[in-house]
Tab-separated table of C-alpha atoms in Angstrom:
chain	number	residue	atom	x	y	z
A	1	MET	CA	-27.054	11.974	18.209
A	2	VAL	CA	-24.072	13.561	16.627
A	3	VAL	CA	-25.835	16.889	16.877
A	4	GLY	CA	-26.641	16.338	20.387
A	5	LEU	CA	-23.082	15.231	21.252
A	6	ILE	CA	-21.755	18.425	19.558
A	7	ILE	CA	-24.358	20.795	21.266
A	8	LEU	CA	-23.680	19.408	24.676
A	9	ALA	CA	-19.898	19.418	24.253
A	10	VAL	CA	-19.715	23.057	22.931
A	11	VAL	CA	-22.088	24.509	25.709
A	12	THR	CA	-20.338	22.602	28.613
A	13	ILE	CA	-16.864	23.228	27.339
A	14	GLY	CA	-17.678	26.885	26.850
A	15	VAL	CA	-19.070	27.088	30.279
A	16	GLU	CA	-16.793	24.948	32.358
A	17	THR	CA	-13.216	25.498	30.922
A	18	HIS	CA	-11.162	28.404	31.266
A	19	ILE	CA	-8.333	29.242	28.726
A	20	ASP	CA	-5.053	30.372	29.881
A	21	THR	CA	-3.902	33.114	27.363
A	22	SER	CA	-0.323	32.791	28.309
A	23	LEU	CA	-0.291	29.130	27.086
A	24	ILE	CA	-1.768	30.136	23.476
A	25	ALA	CA	1.563	31.512	22.365
A	26	ALA	CA	3.643	28.991	24.500
A	27	SER	CA	2.006	25.935	22.694
A	28	GLY	CA	3.234	27.188	19.270
A	29	PHE	CA	0.133	25.444	17.800
A	30	LEU	CA	-0.785	28.622	15.916
A	31	GLU	CA	2.769	28.605	14.136
A	32	PRO	CA	3.319	27.360	10.807
A	33	SER	CA	5.280	23.837	10.823
A	34	LEU	CA	6.833	21.507	8.390
A	35	LEU	CA	4.434	18.919	9.598
A	36	GLY	CA	1.357	21.011	9.181
A	37	TRP	CA	2.071	21.654	5.475
A	38	GLN	CA	2.755	18.115	4.928
A	39	LEU	CA	-0.660	17.104	6.363
A	40	ILE	CA	-2.409	19.283	4.004
A	41	TYR	CA	-1.252	16.757	1.383
A	42	ILE	CA	-1.058	13.652	3.282
A	43	LEU	CA	-4.515	13.509	4.946
A	44	PRO	CA	-6.747	14.228	1.821
A	45	VAL	CA	-4.665	11.631	-0.328
A	46	ALA	CA	-5.020	8.970	2.593
A	47	ILE	CA	-8.688	9.626	3.446
A	48	VAL	CA	-9.937	9.919	-0.103
A	49	THR	CA	-8.161	6.894	-1.560
A	50	ASN	CA	-9.077	4.761	1.623
A	51	ASP	CA	-12.802	5.703	1.439
A	52	PHE	CA	-12.975	3.730	-1.971
A	53	PHE	CA	-12.503	0.542	0.053
A	54	ILE	CA	-15.215	1.432	2.538
A	55	SER	CA	-18.297	-0.580	1.484
A	56	GLY	CA	-20.811	1.664	3.468
A	57	PHE	CA	-20.073	4.606	1.173
A	58	TRP	CA	-20.742	2.680	-1.947
A	59	MET	CA	-23.917	1.113	-0.481
A	60	ARG	CA	-25.289	4.564	0.214
A	61	THR	CA	-24.040	5.725	-3.273
A	62	PHE	CA	-26.072	2.917	-5.020
A	63	ALA	CA	-29.031	3.680	-2.901
A	64	SER	CA	-29.400	7.192	-4.216
A	65	LYS	CA	-32.283	7.419	-6.764
A	66	THR	CA	-30.709	9.921	-9.009
A	67	ASP	CA	-27.254	11.630	-9.539
A	68	GLN	CA	-28.903	14.714	-8.152
A	69	ASP	CA	-29.874	12.912	-5.008
A	70	LEU	CA	-26.410	11.852	-4.624
A	71	LEU	CA	-25.036	15.341	-5.334
A	72	ILE	CA	-27.310	16.765	-2.553
A	73	GLY	CA	-26.689	14.244	-0.099
A	74	THR	CA	-22.857	14.249	-0.423
A	75	SER	CA	-22.876	18.204	-0.099
A	76	ILE	CA	-24.997	18.131	2.861
A	77	ALA	CA	-22.779	15.549	4.499
A	78	THR	CA	-19.660	17.616	3.527
A	79	VAL	CA	-20.877	20.730	5.194
A	80	ALA	CA	-21.974	18.632	8.381
A	81	ILE	CA	-18.787	16.542	8.571
A	82	THR	CA	-16.605	19.704	8.099
A	83	LEU	CA	-18.294	21.584	10.916
A	84	ILE	CA	-18.252	18.542	13.270
A	85	LEU	CA	-14.473	17.734	12.653
A	86	GLY	CA	-13.684	21.322	13.022
A	87	LEU	CA	-15.345	21.510	16.340
A	88	VAL	CA	-13.958	18.128	17.577
A	89	GLY	CA	-10.523	18.936	16.184
A	90	ALA	CA	-10.535	22.300	18.187
A	91	THR	CA	-10.801	20.343	21.419
A	92	GLY	CA	-7.126	19.388	21.123
A	93	LEU	CA	-6.199	23.300	21.026
A	94	LEU	CA	-8.511	23.777	23.866
A	95	ALA	CA	-6.986	21.016	26.148
A	96	ALA	CA	-3.518	22.598	25.534
A	97	TRP	CA	-4.592	26.253	26.163
A	98	THR	CA	-6.429	25.057	29.334
A	99	GLY	CA	-3.563	22.987	30.843
A	100	ALA	CA	-5.324	19.735	30.468
A	101	TYR	CA	-2.687	18.644	27.828
A	102	PRO	CA	-0.101	17.388	27.983
A	103	GLY	CA	-0.825	16.875	31.800
A	104	ASP	CA	1.241	15.313	34.534
A	105	PRO	CA	2.681	12.957	33.611
A	106	PRO	CA	2.627	14.034	30.004
A	107	GLN	CA	-0.093	12.108	27.885
A	108	SER	CA	-0.501	11.326	24.236
A	109	GLY	CA	-2.140	14.111	22.002
A	110	SER	CA	-4.482	11.446	20.699
A	111	ILE	CA	-6.559	11.538	23.950
A	112	ALA	CA	-6.528	15.330	24.239
A	113	PHE	CA	-10.345	15.188	23.851
A	114	PHE	CA	-10.624	12.951	26.782
A	115	LEU	CA	-8.097	15.183	28.851
A	116	LEU	CA	-10.478	18.068	28.326
A	117	LEU	CA	-13.443	16.095	29.052
A	118	GLY	CA	-12.042	15.367	32.540
A	119	GLN	CA	-12.460	18.871	33.333
A	120	LEU	CA	-16.241	18.735	32.861
A	121	PRO	CA	-18.818	17.780	35.515
A	122	ALA	CA	-19.484	13.985	35.864
A	123	TRP	CA	-22.812	13.962	34.233
A	124	VAL	CA	-21.686	15.448	31.261
A	125	VAL	CA	-18.674	13.041	30.996
A	126	GLY	CA	-21.056	10.259	31.250
A	127	ILE	CA	-23.495	11.485	28.599
A	128	VAL	CA	-20.665	12.055	26.224
A	129	LEU	CA	-19.248	8.610	26.785
A	130	ILE	CA	-22.463	7.027	26.154
A	131	MET	CA	-22.867	8.932	23.049
A	132	THR	CA	-19.379	8.154	21.855
A	133	VAL	CA	-19.736	4.378	22.285
A	134	SER	CA	-22.956	4.545	20.585
A	135	LEU	CA	-21.574	6.286	17.565
A	136	SER	CA	-18.606	3.817	17.502
A	137	THR	CA	-21.026	1.005	17.629
A	138	ALA	CA	-23.156	2.515	14.637
A	139	ALA	CA	-19.914	2.965	12.644
A	140	PHE	CA	-18.803	-0.603	13.324
A	141	ASP	CA	-22.340	-1.881	12.411
A	142	SER	CA	-22.078	-0.120	9.066
A	143	LEU	CA	-18.605	-1.691	8.458
A	144	GLN	CA	-19.988	-5.259	9.300
A	145	SER	CA	-22.941	-4.684	6.973
A	146	GLY	CA	-20.536	-3.696	4.304
A	147	MET	CA	-18.416	-6.607	4.789
A	148	VAL	CA	-21.369	-9.037	4.485
A	149	SER	CA	-22.657	-7.092	1.346
A	150	THR	CA	-19.224	-7.384	-0.184
A	151	GLY	CA	-18.656	-11.189	0.669
A	152	SER	CA	-22.204	-12.187	-0.452
A	153	ASN	CA	-22.404	-10.243	-3.676
A	154	ASP	CA	-18.893	-9.723	-4.996
A	155	LEU	CA	-17.041	-12.803	-3.662
A	156	PHE	CA	-19.525	-15.563	-3.863
A	157	ARG	CA	-22.037	-13.989	-6.246
A	158	ASN	CA	-25.020	-14.655	-4.043
A	159	LYS	CA	-24.523	-18.428	-4.349
A	160	LEU	CA	-23.597	-19.077	-0.673
A	161	ASN	CA	-26.025	-18.837	2.179
A	162	PHE	CA	-26.226	-15.590	3.850
A	163	TRP	CA	-25.869	-16.828	7.287
A	164	TRP	CA	-22.592	-18.445	6.273
A	165	ILE	CA	-21.375	-15.038	5.305
A	166	ARG	CA	-22.421	-13.510	8.530
A	167	ALA	CA	-20.546	-16.200	10.416
A	168	ALA	CA	-17.476	-15.676	8.372
A	169	VAL	CA	-17.524	-11.986	9.146
A	170	VAL	CA	-17.740	-12.914	12.983
A	171	ILE	CA	-14.792	-14.985	12.712
A	172	ILE	CA	-12.731	-12.441	10.822
A	173	ILE	CA	-13.641	-9.795	13.425
A	174	VAL	CA	-11.892	-11.816	16.132
A	175	PRO	CA	-8.347	-11.486	15.002
A	176	VAL	CA	-8.988	-7.839	14.073
A	177	VAL	CA	-10.134	-7.013	17.708
A	178	VAL	CA	-6.865	-8.891	18.957
A	179	VAL	CA	-4.534	-6.934	16.533
A	180	ALA	CA	-6.348	-3.591	17.601
A	181	LEU	CA	-5.733	-4.614	21.339
A	182	GLU	CA	-2.172	-5.514	21.123
A	183	SER	CA	-1.041	-2.986	18.437
A	184	PRO	CA	1.100	-0.183	20.006
A	185	SER	CA	-0.877	2.323	17.842
A	186	VAL	CA	-4.102	1.925	16.140
A	187	LEU	CA	-3.205	5.087	13.985
A	188	GLN	CA	-0.458	3.077	12.502
A	189	ILE	CA	-2.766	0.274	11.269
A	190	TYR	CA	-4.989	2.965	9.521
A	191	LEU	CA	-1.713	4.497	8.007
A	192	ILE	CA	-0.696	1.106	6.611
A	193	SER	CA	-4.093	0.777	4.887
A	194	ASP	CA	-4.002	4.217	3.581
A	195	LEU	CA	-0.645	3.626	2.110
A	196	VAL	CA	-2.057	0.544	0.339
A	197	SER	CA	-5.015	2.665	-0.957
A	198	ALA	CA	-2.904	5.375	-1.988
A	199	SER	CA	-0.774	2.998	-4.359
A	200	SER	CA	-3.709	1.186	-5.771
A	201	ILE	CA	-6.752	3.536	-6.119
A	202	PRO	CA	-5.270	5.914	-8.647
A	203	VAL	CA	-4.333	3.074	-11.104
A	204	LEU	CA	-8.066	1.658	-10.274
A	205	VAL	CA	-10.051	4.830	-10.994
A	206	ILE	CA	-8.551	5.062	-14.665
A	207	GLY	CA	-10.479	1.968	-15.517
A	208	LEU	CA	-13.671	3.655	-14.281
A	209	SER	CA	-13.498	6.148	-17.335
A	210	GLU	CA	-15.166	5.139	-20.510
A	211	ARG	CA	-12.454	6.961	-22.252
A	212	CYS	CA	-9.869	4.504	-20.924
A	213	TYR	CA	-11.308	1.349	-22.224
A	214	TRP	CA	-7.805	0.007	-23.082
A	215	TRP	CA	-6.965	0.080	-19.207
A	216	ARG	CA	-7.402	-3.518	-17.828
A	217	GLY	CA	-6.733	-5.503	-14.621
A	218	PHE	CA	-3.197	-6.229	-15.382
A	219	GLU	CA	-2.241	-2.500	-15.204
A	220	VAL	CA	-4.292	-2.176	-11.794
A	221	VAL	CA	-2.552	-5.123	-10.188
A	222	VAL	CA	1.007	-4.273	-11.356
A	223	GLY	CA	0.362	-0.567	-10.565
A	224	GLY	CA	-0.831	-1.235	-7.093
A	225	LEU	CA	2.015	-3.608	-6.116
A	226	GLY	CA	4.498	-1.193	-7.996
A	227	GLY	CA	3.308	1.648	-5.779
A	228	LEU	CA	4.335	-0.273	-2.556
A	229	LEU	CA	7.501	-1.314	-4.246
A	230	THR	CA	8.118	2.371	-4.978
A	231	VAL	CA	7.751	3.272	-1.296
A	232	PHE	CA	10.293	0.642	-0.429
A	233	ILE	CA	12.744	1.978	-2.845
A	234	PHE	CA	12.117	5.741	-1.653
A	235	GLY	CA	12.668	4.575	1.933
A	236	THR	CA	15.896	2.628	1.039
A	237	ILE	CA	17.300	5.590	-0.792
A	238	TYR	CA	16.092	8.219	1.783
A	239	TYR	CA	17.448	6.288	4.798
A	240	GLY	CA	20.236	4.638	3.060
A	241	SER	CA	19.198	1.129	4.313
A	242	ALA	CA	16.983	-1.555	2.900
A	243	GLN	CA	15.732	-2.512	6.447
A	244	GLU	CA	14.447	1.176	7.041
A	245	GLY	CA	12.963	1.140	3.610
A	246	ALA	CA	10.835	-1.862	4.706
A	247	TYR	CA	9.826	-0.186	7.908
A	248	LEU	CA	8.532	2.602	5.929
A	249	LEU	CA	5.923	0.364	4.376
A	250	LEU	CA	4.816	-0.155	7.920
A	251	LEU	CA	5.138	3.437	8.883
A	252	GLU	CA	7.145	2.484	11.969
A	253	ASN	CA	8.068	6.165	12.613
A	254	GLY	CA	4.483	7.060	12.443
A	255	LEU	CA	2.915	10.124	10.726
A	256	TYR	CA	4.208	13.005	13.162
A	257	GLY	CA	7.742	12.780	12.307
A	258	ASP	CA	10.237	15.646	11.848
A	259	ASP	CA	11.552	14.504	8.577
A	260	TRP	CA	10.054	13.792	4.919
A	261	SER	CA	9.698	10.163	5.264
A	262	ALA	CA	5.786	9.882	5.702
A	263	PHE	CA	5.312	12.608	3.112
A	264	GLY	CA	7.752	10.976	0.664
A	265	ALA	CA	5.845	7.541	1.227
A	266	PHE	CA	2.407	9.106	0.353
A	267	VAL	CA	3.904	10.752	-2.725
A	268	ALA	CA	5.897	7.710	-3.879
A	269	ALA	CA	2.761	5.369	-3.358
A	270	PRO	CA	0.382	7.094	-6.032
A	271	VAL	CA	3.027	8.376	-8.389
A	272	GLY	CA	5.039	5.066	-8.480
A	273	GLY	CA	1.612	3.128	-8.883
A	274	LEU	CA	0.756	5.280	-11.832
A	275	LEU	CA	4.201	4.923	-13.457
A	276	TRP	CA	4.243	1.256	-12.889
A	277	GLY	CA	0.664	1.076	-14.309
A	278	LEU	CA	1.640	2.867	-17.371
A	279	GLY	CA	4.769	0.556	-17.812
A	280	ALA	CA	2.513	-2.506	-17.426
A	281	LEU	CA	0.141	-1.043	-20.162
A	282	ALA	CA	3.191	-0.553	-22.381
A	283	LEU	CA	4.469	-4.111	-21.685
A	284	ARG	CA	1.003	-5.644	-22.399
A	285	LEU	CA	0.468	-3.735	-25.598
A	286	GLY	CA	3.911	-4.561	-26.848
A	287	PHE	CA	3.371	-8.314	-25.905
A	288	GLN	CA	0.008	-8.406	-27.735
A	289	TRP	CA	1.147	-6.546	-30.644
A	290	SER	CA	4.289	-8.914	-31.046
A	291	ARG	CA	1.823	-12.048	-30.520
A	292	ALA	CA	-0.468	-10.619	-33.330
A	293	LYS	CA	2.383	-10.197	-35.656
A	294	VAL	CA	3.822	-13.665	-35.059
A	295	LYS	CA	0.390	-15.313	-35.446
A	296	GLY	CA	-0.619	-13.168	-38.326
A	297	TYR	CA	-3.984	-11.866	-37.014
A	298	ARG	CA	-5.192	-8.131	-36.510
A	299	PHE	CA	-3.796	-6.419	-33.447
A	300	ASP	CA	-7.162	-5.527	-31.569
A	301	ALA	CA	-6.049	-4.620	-28.061
A	302	LEU	CA	-6.915	-0.941	-28.580
A	303	ASP	CA	-10.239	-1.384	-30.053
A	304	ARG	CA	-13.180	0.048	-28.395
A	305	PRO	CA	-15.430	-2.767	-26.948
A	306	SER	CA	-18.766	-3.288	-28.468
A	307	PRO	CA	-21.634	-1.573	-26.570
A	308	ALA	CA	-23.703	-3.626	-24.303
A	309	ARG	CA	-27.158	-4.396	-25.517
A	310	PRO	CA	-29.893	-2.359	-23.726
A	311	SER	CA	-30.661	-4.066	-20.417
A	312	PHE	CA	-34.327	-2.703	-20.313
A	313	TYR	CA	-37.326	-3.946	-22.218
A	314	THR	CA	-40.823	-2.865	-22.335
A	315	GLY	CA	-43.856	-5.495	-21.983
A	316	ASN	CA	-47.110	-6.262	-20.567
A	317	HIS	CA	-46.981	-7.304	-16.903
A	318	ALA	CA	-49.625	-9.441	-15.298
A	319	ASP	CA	-49.810	-7.224	-12.420
A	320	ALA	CA	-49.332	-3.956	-14.183
A	321	GLU	CA	-52.597	-2.419	-12.999
A	322	GLU	CA	-51.485	-3.329	-9.217
A	323	LEU	CA	-48.000	-1.801	-9.834
A	324	ASP	CA	-49.126	1.410	-11.547
A	325	PRO	CA	-52.732	1.656	-12.633
A	326	ASP	CA	-52.045	4.923	-14.821
A	327	ARG	CA	-49.558	3.150	-17.053
A	328	GLU	CA	-49.942	0.536	-19.666
A	329	GLN	CA	-46.297	-0.541	-20.087
A	330	VAL	CA	-44.037	-1.734	-17.364
A	331	TYR	CA	-40.239	-1.402	-17.616
A	332	THR	CA	-38.408	-4.282	-16.341
A	333	GLN	CA	-34.597	-4.367	-15.851
A	334	GLY	CA	-32.905	-7.266	-17.386
A	335	THR	CA	-29.198	-8.417	-16.715
A	336	THR	CA	-26.316	-8.467	-19.123
A	337	ASP	CA	-23.288	-10.479	-18.319
A	338	ILE	CA	-20.279	-8.179	-19.206
A	339	LYS	CA	-17.087	-9.396	-18.174
A	340	GLY	CA	-13.700	-7.314	-18.233
A	341	LYS	CA	-10.524	-8.461	-19.359
A	342	PHE	CA	-7.542	-8.685	-17.071
A	343	PHE	CA	-4.867	-9.021	-19.801
C-alpha cells in the first residue's frame, strides 16, 4: 500500500503540478538556516530515543529468528523509509514552489502535503486519502497491540485475563483521543514525549551493556528525572524566568523558533540525565561503602554478578519423532528467574 501510494503520488504530482521557477529562490528553502542546522541534531535524538518506547519495534525485534535476520530486516527498512520520507518531505518544497503553500489565507506548513494534493484530480485525492487513512489505522493497530503486549507481559506478568488488558487499552485510548482533538498542536505532544525519552533513554541503555553491570535502576530513575530538571534549569537561565523554564519543559514555543531554546532543551536532557545518573551512581556507591564499613562486612557493590545457569537442557521428548524425526534429542528452553537490583 505504501509503495502504491508513493507511485501514484509521484506520477500524478509530476504530471499535474507545475513549478514556478521564480518561487524557488523567493521561498528561501534552499538556503541554510539556523533551524535547519539545529534539526540535524534534534530530530535524530528525538526520534531514536523515542523509538525505544514503541513496543511495536521491540515486538518485531524479538520476532527475528537470528541477529542476521534482524540486521537484514532493519537495513531494508532503513533504505525504504529513507526513500519514502524523502519523497513525502519533498512535497512541502513542491507545495511552496507551485504556489499551493502558504495559500490565501496563509495555512500551516504542517498541511503542505494536503495543499499540494488539492491541485490534483478528485479521483487521485480520493485514493490517496483512503490509503492515508488505512496506513494511519495500521499504525494505530500496531500501537494498540504493543500496549496490550506490554500490559499483559510486563505489568501483570500474564496473570491477568487478556480481555481485561484489552478493555483497559480501550479505556486509555478515550482520553488520548480527547487530548489529541483539543490540543492546539499534536506536534507539541510528540515533542514532550521526545524530551522525556531524550532524558531517560541514555541512562537506560547504559544498563543494557554487560560491561556496565554496576549500573542499577536507581541511576536510571535519578538520571531520567534529572534530565528533565536540567531542561528546567537551562530554560530558567536562558530566559531569566522560572516560569519560562517550566514552559520549556512543555515546549510551548514549539520546535520552529528563531532561538536556541528547543536545541538547548534537547542537549540539556540527555547530557543532564547522564550527569545526574553518574552523580546518583557515586552517591549510591558512597552510601553502600560507608554502610559496609560501619557494619563490618565486605563492600560488594562493584562485584560482577554470578552468571546465570544455562537455560537449556537436553532430554528425550515423548513426541520427539513427531517434532523432528531426524533428531534423537530435543532442546527445550527453561526459565531462569533473574531479578535486577534497584539499589
